[in-house]
Short mmCIF file of C-alpha atoms and ligand atoms in Angstrom, two decimals:
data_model
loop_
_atom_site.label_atom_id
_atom_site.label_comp_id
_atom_site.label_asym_id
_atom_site.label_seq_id
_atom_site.Cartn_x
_atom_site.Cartn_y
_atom_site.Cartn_z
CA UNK A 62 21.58 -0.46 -28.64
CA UNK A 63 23.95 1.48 -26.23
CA UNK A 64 27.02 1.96 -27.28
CA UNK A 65 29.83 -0.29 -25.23
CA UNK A 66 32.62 1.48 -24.15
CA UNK A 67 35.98 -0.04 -22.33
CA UNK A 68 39.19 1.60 -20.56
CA UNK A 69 41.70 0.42 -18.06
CA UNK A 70 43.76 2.20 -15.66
CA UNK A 71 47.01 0.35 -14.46
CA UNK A 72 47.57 -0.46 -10.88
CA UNK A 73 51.27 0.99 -10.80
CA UNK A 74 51.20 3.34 -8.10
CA UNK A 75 49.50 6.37 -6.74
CA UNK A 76 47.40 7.76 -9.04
CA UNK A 77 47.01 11.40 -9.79
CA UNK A 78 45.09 14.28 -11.39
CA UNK A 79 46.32 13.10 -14.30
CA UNK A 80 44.74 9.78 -14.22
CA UNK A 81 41.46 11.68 -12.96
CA UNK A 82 40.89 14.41 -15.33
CA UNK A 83 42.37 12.79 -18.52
CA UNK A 84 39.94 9.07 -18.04
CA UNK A 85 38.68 8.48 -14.60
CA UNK A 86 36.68 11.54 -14.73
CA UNK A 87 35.40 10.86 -18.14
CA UNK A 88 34.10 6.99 -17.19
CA UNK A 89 31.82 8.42 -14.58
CA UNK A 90 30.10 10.82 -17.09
CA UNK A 91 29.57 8.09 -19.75
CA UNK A 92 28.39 5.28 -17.72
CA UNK A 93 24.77 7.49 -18.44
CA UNK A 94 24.31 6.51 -21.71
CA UNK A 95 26.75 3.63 -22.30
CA UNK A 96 27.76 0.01 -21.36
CA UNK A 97 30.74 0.55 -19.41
CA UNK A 98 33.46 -1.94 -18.26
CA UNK A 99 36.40 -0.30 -16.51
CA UNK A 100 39.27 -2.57 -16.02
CA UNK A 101 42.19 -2.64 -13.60
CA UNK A 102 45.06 -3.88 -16.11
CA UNK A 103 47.20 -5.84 -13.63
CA UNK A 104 48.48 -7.80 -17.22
CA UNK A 105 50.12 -4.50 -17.83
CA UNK A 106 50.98 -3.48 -15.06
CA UNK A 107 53.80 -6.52 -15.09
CA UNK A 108 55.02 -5.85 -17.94
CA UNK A 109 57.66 -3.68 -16.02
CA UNK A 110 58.53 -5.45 -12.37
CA UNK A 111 55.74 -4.97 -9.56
CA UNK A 112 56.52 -5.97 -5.66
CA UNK A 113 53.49 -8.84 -5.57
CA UNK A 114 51.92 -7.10 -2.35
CA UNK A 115 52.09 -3.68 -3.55
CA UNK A 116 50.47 -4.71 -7.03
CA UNK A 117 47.98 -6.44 -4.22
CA UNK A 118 47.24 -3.20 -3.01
CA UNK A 119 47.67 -0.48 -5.86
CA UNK A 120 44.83 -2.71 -7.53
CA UNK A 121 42.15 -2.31 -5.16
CA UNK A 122 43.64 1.14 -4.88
CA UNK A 123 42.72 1.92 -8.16
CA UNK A 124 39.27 -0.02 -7.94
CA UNK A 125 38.46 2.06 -5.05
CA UNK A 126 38.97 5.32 -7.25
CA UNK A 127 36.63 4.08 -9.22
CA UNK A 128 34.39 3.83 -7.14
CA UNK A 129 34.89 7.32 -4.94
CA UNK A 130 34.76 9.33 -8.61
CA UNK A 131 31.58 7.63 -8.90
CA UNK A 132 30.99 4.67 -11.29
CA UNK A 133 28.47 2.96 -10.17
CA UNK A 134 29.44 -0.67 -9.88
CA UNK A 135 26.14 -2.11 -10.49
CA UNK A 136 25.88 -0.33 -13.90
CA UNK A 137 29.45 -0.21 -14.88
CA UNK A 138 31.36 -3.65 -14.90
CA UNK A 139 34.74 -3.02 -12.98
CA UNK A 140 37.09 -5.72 -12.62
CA UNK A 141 40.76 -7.05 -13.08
CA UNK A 142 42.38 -7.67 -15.94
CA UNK A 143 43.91 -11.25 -14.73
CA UNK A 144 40.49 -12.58 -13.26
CA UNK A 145 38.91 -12.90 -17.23
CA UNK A 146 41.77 -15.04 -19.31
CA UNK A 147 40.04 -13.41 -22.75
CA UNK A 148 42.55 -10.85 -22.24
CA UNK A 149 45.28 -12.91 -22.67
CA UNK A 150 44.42 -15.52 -24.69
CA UNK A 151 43.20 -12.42 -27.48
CA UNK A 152 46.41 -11.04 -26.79
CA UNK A 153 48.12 -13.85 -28.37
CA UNK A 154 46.38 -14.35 -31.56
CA UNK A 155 46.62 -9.98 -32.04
CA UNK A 156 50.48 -10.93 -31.56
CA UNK A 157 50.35 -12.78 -34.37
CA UNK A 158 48.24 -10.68 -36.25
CA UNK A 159 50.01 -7.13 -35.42
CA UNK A 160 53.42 -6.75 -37.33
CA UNK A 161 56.90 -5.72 -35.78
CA UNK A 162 56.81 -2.86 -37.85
CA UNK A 163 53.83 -1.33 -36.40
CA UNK A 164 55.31 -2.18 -32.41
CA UNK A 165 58.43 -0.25 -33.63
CA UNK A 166 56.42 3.07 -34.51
CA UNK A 167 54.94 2.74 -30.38
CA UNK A 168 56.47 5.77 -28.91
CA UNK A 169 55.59 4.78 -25.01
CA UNK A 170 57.31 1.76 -25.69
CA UNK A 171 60.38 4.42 -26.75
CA UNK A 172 60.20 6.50 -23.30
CA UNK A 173 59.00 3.14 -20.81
CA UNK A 174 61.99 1.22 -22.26
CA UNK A 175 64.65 3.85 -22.90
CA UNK A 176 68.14 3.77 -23.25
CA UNK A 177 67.72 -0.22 -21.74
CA UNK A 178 65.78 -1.72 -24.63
CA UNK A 179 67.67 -4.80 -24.94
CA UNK A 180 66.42 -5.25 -21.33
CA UNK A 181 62.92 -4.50 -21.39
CA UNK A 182 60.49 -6.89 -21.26
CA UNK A 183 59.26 -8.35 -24.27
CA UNK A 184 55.74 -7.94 -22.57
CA UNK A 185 56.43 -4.31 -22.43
CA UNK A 186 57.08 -4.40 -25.97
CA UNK A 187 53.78 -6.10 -27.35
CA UNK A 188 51.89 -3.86 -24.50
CA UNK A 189 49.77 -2.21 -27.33
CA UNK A 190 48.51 -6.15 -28.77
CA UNK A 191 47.27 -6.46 -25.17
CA UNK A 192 45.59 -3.37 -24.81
CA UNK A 193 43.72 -4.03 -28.32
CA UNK A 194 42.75 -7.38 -26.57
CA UNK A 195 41.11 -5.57 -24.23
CA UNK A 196 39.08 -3.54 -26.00
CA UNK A 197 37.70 -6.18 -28.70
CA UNK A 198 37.48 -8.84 -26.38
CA UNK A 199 34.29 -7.18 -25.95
CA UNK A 200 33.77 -5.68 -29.14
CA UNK A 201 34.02 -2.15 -27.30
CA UNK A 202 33.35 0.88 -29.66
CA UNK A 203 34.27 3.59 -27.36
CA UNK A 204 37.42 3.99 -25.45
CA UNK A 205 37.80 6.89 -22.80
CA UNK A 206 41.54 7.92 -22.43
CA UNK A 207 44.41 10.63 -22.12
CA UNK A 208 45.87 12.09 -25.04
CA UNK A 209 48.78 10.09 -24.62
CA UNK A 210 47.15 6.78 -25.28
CA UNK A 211 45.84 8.09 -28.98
CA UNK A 212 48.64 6.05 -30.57
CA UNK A 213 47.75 2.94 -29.14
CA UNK A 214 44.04 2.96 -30.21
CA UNK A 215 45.52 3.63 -33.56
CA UNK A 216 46.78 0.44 -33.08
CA UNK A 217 43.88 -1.36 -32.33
CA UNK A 218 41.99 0.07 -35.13
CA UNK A 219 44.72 -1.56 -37.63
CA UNK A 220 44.50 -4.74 -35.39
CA UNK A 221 40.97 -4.77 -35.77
CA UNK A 222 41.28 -4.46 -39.99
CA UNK A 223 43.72 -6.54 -40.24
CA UNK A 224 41.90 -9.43 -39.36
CA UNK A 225 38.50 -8.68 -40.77
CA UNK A 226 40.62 -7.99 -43.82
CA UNK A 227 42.56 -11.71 -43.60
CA UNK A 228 40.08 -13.54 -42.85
CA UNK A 229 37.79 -11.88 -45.34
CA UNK A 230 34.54 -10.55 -42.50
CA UNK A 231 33.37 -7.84 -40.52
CA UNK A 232 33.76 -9.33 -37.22
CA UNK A 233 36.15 -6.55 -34.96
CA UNK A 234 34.57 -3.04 -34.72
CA UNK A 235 36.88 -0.46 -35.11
CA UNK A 236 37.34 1.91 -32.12
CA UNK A 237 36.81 5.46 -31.39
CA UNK A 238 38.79 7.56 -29.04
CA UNK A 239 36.73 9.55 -26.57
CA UNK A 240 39.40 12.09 -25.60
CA UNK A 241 37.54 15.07 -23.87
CA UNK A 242 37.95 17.67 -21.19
CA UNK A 243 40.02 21.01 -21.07
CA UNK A 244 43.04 18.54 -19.85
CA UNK A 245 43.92 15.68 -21.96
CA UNK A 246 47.15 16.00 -21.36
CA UNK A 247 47.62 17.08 -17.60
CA UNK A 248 51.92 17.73 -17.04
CA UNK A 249 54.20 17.26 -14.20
CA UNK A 250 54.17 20.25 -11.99
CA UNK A 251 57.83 20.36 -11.56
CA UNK A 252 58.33 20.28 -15.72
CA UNK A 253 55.72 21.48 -18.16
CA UNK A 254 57.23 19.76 -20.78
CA UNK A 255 56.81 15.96 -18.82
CA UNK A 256 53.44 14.41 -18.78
CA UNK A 257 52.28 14.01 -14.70
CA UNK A 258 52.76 10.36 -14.64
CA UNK A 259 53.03 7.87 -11.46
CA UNK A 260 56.46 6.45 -12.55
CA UNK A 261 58.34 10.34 -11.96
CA UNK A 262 60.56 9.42 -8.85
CA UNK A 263 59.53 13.04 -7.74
CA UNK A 264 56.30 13.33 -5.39
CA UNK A 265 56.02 16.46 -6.28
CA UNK A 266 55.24 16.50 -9.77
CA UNK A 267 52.08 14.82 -9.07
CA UNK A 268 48.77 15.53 -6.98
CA UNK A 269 48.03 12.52 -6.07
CA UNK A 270 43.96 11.46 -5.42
CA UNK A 271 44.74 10.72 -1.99
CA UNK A 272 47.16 13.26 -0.78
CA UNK A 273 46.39 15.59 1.97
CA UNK A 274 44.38 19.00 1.86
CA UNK A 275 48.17 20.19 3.40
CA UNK A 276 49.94 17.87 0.49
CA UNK A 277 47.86 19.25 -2.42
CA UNK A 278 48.68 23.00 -1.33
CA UNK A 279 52.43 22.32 -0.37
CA UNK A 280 52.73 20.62 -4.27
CA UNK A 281 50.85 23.86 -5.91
CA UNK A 282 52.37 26.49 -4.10
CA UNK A 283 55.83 24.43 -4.89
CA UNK A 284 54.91 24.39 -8.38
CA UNK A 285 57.11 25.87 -10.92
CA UNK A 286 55.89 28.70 -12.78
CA UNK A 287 58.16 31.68 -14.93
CA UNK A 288 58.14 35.38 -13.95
CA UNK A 289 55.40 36.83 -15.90
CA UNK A 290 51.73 37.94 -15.16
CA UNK A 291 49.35 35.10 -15.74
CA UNK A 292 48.19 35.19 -19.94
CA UNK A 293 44.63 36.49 -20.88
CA UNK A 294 42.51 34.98 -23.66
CA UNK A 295 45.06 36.34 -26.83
CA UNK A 296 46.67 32.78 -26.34
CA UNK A 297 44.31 30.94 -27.90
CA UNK A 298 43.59 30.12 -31.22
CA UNK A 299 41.42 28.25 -32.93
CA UNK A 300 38.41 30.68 -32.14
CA UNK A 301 40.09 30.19 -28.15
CA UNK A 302 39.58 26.06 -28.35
CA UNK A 303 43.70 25.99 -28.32
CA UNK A 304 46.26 27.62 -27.18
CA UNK A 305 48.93 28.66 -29.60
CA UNK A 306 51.84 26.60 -29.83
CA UNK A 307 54.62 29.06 -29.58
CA UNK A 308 53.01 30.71 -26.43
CA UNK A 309 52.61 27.12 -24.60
CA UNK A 310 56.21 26.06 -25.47
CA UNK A 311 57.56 29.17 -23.82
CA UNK A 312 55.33 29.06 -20.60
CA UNK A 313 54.33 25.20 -20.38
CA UNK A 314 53.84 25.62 -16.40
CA UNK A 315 51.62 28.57 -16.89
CA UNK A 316 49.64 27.04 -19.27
CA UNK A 317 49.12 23.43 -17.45
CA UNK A 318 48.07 25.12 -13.80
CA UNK A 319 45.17 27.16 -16.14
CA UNK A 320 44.63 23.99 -17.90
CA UNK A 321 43.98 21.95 -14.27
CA UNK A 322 41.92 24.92 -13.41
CA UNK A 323 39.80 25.02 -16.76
CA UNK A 324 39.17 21.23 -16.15
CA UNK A 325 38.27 21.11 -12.38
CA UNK A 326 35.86 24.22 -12.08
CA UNK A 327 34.39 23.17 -15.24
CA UNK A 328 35.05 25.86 -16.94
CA UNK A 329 36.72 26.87 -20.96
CA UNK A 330 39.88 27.15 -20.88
CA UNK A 331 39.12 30.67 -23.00
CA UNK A 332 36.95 31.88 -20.24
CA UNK A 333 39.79 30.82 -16.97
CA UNK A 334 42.18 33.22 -19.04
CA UNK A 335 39.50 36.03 -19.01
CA UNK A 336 39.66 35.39 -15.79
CA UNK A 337 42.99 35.82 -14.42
CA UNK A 338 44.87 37.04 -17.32
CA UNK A 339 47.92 40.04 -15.55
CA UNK A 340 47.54 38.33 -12.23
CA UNK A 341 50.03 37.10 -10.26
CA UNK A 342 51.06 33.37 -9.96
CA UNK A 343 50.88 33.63 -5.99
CA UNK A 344 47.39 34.64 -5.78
CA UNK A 345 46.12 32.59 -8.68
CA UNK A 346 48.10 29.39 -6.64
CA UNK A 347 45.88 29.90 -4.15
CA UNK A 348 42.50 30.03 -5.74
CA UNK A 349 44.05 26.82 -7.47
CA UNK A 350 44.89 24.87 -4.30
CA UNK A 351 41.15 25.90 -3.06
CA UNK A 352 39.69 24.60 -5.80
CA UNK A 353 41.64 21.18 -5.83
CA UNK A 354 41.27 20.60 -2.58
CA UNK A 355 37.28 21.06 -2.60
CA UNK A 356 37.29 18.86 -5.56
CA UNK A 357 39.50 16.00 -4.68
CA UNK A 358 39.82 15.90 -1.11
CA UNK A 359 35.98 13.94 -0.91
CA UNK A 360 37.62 11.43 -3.36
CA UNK A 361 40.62 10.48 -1.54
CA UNK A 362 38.54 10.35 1.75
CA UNK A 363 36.01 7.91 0.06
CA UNK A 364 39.33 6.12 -1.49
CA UNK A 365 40.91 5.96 2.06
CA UNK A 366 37.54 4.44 3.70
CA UNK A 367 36.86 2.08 0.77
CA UNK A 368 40.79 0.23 0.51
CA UNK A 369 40.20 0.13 4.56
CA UNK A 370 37.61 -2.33 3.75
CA UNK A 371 39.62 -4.93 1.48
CA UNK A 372 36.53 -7.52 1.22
CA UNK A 373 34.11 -4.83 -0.26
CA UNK A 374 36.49 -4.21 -3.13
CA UNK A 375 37.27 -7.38 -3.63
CA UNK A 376 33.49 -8.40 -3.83
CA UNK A 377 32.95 -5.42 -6.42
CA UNK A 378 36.19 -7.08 -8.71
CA UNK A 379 34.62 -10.68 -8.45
CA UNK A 380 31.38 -9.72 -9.43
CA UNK A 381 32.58 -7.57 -12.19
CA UNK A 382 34.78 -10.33 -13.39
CA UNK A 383 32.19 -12.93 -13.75
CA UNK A 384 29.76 -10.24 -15.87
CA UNK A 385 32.91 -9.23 -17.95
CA UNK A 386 33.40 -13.05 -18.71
CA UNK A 387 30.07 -13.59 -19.94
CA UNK A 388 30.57 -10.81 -22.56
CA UNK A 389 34.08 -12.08 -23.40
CA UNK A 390 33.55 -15.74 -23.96
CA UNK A 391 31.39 -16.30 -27.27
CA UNK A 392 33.60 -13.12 -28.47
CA UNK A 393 36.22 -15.27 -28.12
CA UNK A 394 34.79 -18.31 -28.88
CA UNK A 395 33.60 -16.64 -32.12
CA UNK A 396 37.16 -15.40 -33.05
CA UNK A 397 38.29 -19.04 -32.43
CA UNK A 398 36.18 -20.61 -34.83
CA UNK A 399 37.16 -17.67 -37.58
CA UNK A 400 40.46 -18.79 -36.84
CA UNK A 401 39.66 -22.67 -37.34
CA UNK A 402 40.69 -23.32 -34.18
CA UNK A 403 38.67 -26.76 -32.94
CA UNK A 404 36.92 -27.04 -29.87
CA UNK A 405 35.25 -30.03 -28.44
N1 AQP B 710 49.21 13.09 -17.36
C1 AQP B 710 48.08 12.62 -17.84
N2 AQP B 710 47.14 13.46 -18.35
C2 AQP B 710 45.96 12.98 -18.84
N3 AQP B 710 45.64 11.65 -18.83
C3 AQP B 710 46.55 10.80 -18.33
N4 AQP B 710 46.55 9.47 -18.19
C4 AQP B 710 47.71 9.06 -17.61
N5 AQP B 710 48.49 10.12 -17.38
C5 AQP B 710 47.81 11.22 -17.81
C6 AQP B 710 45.44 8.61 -18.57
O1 AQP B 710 45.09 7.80 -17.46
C7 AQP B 710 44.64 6.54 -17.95
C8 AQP B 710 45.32 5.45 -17.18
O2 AQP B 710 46.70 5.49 -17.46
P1 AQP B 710 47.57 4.24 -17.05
O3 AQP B 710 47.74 4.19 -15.61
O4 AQP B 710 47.00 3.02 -17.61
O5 AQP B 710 48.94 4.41 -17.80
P2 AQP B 710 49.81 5.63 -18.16
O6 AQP B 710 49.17 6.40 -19.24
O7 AQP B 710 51.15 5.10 -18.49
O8 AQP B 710 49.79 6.50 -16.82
P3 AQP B 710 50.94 6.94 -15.89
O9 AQP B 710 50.35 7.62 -14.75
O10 AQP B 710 51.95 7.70 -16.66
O11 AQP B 710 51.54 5.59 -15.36
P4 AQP B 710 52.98 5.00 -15.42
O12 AQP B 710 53.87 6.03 -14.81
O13 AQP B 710 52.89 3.73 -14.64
O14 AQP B 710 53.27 4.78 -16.87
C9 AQP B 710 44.91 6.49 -19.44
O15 AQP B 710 43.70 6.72 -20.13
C10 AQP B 710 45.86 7.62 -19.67
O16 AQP B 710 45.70 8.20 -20.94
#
C-alpha cells in the first residue's frame, strides 16, 4: 500500500519562499509515490482574527499555489479545512485527550501569542490538537513540513499514543516528519535570526510567490548581508551536511541567501560554497535574483491566471472535499465507537 501523507498550509496572507521551499515544494515531489491530501487550514487560520473576504481570497490563493507548483489535483486531494467537519469534531476529542502540560511546552504558541497571552485566543492555544486532527483524521503516516513545525508533530505522535494507550489498541499511526531540502528553515531577509514568515509587517523580509520579476530583485539586492567575502566550504561540518553553528550565528544573512540558493538550483549546500566562497555579496545578489526569478516567476504567473478564475478553484476545493470526506468518515466513525460514543 502507498504510504498516505497529509500537510496544510494556512491561508493567512501572501505566501513566500518560505512556504515554497520548506513544504509546498516538497508535496509536489511526493505526490509520485504517495497518497497525498494537501489541505488549506482555514480552522487555523482563525485562530488569530481574519477580514472574512480576505480569508475568501488568501484561500484560493493558496489553493492556486498548489496548483502552479504542480500537484496534480486529480492525484493529490486538495481541499479546505472547514468543508470536511472530521477536522473539528477530532479536534475535540484530541482536546480532551492532549494535557495542558504538553500545550504549555508549544513554543509557536509562545511567539504567535506573546507578551498578550491572556488575550489570545483559546483556539490559538489548542492549535497543535487541531493540527493532530488533521493528520489522523486520515490516519496519515507522512507529514511534509518546515523545520519549524517539528514540535507540533511531536505532538501528534503523543496524541496518537495516548489514546491507543487509554483505550488499550493500535488504532492512530504514529507520524513521521518528512523535513527535506537544503532550506528547512528559510529566514527573513531583513533578519537572519527571524524565520521568513507572512505575519512580519515588513514586505521586505519576504519573496513572496507572486511578486514581480522587479519585486524579487528590489527585495534581494535590499537584503541585508555583513561586510565579508562570501564563505567557502570550511563552514560546514558534519562531512559539509551542516554548517557550523558558531559560523551561522555570526553571519545568519550570509548563510540563508546560500541556503535559498542551495535549495532553488538544486544544488548541496557544500557544493554552492565551492562555488562562490571570497566573492562579493553584490555579484553573488545578482546570480541570486536570476535564479529566483527563473524559478518562481512561472509560479506566480500560473497563480495570478488561476485566482483570476475563482470557479476553477473552487471546483478543485469541492471535489477535493468530498474525496477527503470519504477517507475521514469511518476514521471517525471508528474512533467514535472506541470512544463508546452511540450512533443510531
Ligand atoms: N520560513 C520558513 N521556512 C521553511 N518552511 C516554512 N514554513 C513556513 N515558514 C517557513 C512551512 O510552510 C508550511 C505552511 O506554513 P503555515 O502557513 O501553515 O504556517 P506558518 O508555519 O506559521 O507559516 P508563516 O508563513 O510563518 O505564517 P504566519 O505568519 O501566518 O504564522 C509549514 O509546513 C511550515 O513549516
Amino acid at each position: 500500500m502507498k504510504r498516505r501523507v497529509f500537510s496544510g498550509v494556512q491561508p493567512t496572507g501572501d505566501l513566500h519562499l518560505g512556504n515554497y521551499l520548506g513544504a509546498i515544494r516538497n508535496f509536489v515531489r511526493l505526490q509520485n509515490d504517495s497518497e497525498c491530501l494537501y489541505c488549506v487550514v482555514d480552522l487555523h487560520a482563525v485562530t488569530v482574527w481574519q477580514e472574512p473576504m480576505k480569508l475568501a481570497a488568501n484561500t484560493r490563493e493558496v489553493a492556486a499555489a498548489f496548483l502552479a507548483a504542480g500537484i496534480n489535483p486529480t492525484n493529490s486531494i486538495i481541499f479546505n479545512q472547514s468543508q470536511v467537519s472530521a477536522h473539528a469534531e477530532l479536534a475535540w476529542v484530541f482536546n480532551c485527550v492532549s494535557r495542558v502540560g504538553w500545550l504549555n511546552r508549544m513554543t509557536q504558541f509562545k511567539e504567535k501569542a506573546g507578551k498578550r497571552r491572556e488575550n489570545a485566543s483559546t483556539g490559538l492555544y489548542v492549535y497543535p490538537n487541531l493540527m493532530a486532527a488533521d493528520i489522523l483524521t486520515y490516519k496519515a503516516t507522512h507529514v511534509p513540513v518546515g523545520e519549524d513545525q517539528k514540535q507540533h508533530l511531536e505532538l501528534t505522535r503523543d496524541i496518537a499514543i495516548k489514546f491507543n494507550n487509554d483505550f488499550g489498541i493500535d488504532f492512530f499511526p504514529i507520524v513521521e516528519p518528512l523535513i527535506f531540502g537544503e532550506a528547512t528553515r528559510v529566514m527573513s531577509l531583513r533578519d537572519g535570526t527571524n524565520k521568513m514568515s507572512k505575519s512580519d509587517p515588513s514586505d521586505y523580509s519576504r519573496i513572496n510567490l507572486t511578486d514581480s520579476p522587479d519585486a524579487i530583485a528590489q527585495k534581494i539586492r535590499k537584503a541585508k548581508t555583513d561586510p565579508e567575502a562570501l564563505p567557502g566550504p570550511a563552514a560546514l561540518i558534519n562531512e559539509g551536511k551542516e554548517i557550523d553553528p558558531d559560523q551561522e550565528k555570526a553571519r545568519p544573512e550570509a548563510f540563508n541567501l546560500l541556503s535559498i540558493y542551495a535549495a532553488l538550483s538544486e544544488q548541496s549546500l557544500v557544493s554552492v560554497l565551492g562555488q562562490f566562497e571570497g566573492a562579493q555579496f553584490s555579484s553573488f545578489k545578482n546570480k541570486l535574483v536570476d535564479l529566483s526569478v527563473e524559478k518562481l516567476g512561472p509560479i506566480g504567473n500560473e497563480m495570478q491566471r488561476l485566482m483570476a478564475d475563482p470557479g476553477y478553484v473552487d471546483g478543485v476545493l469541492k471535489d477535493g472535499a468530498m474525496r477527503a470526506n470519504t477517507i475521514a468518515e469511518p476514521i471517525l466513525k471508528e474512533a467514535h465507537k472506541i470512544l463508546g460514543f452511540l450512533s443510531t
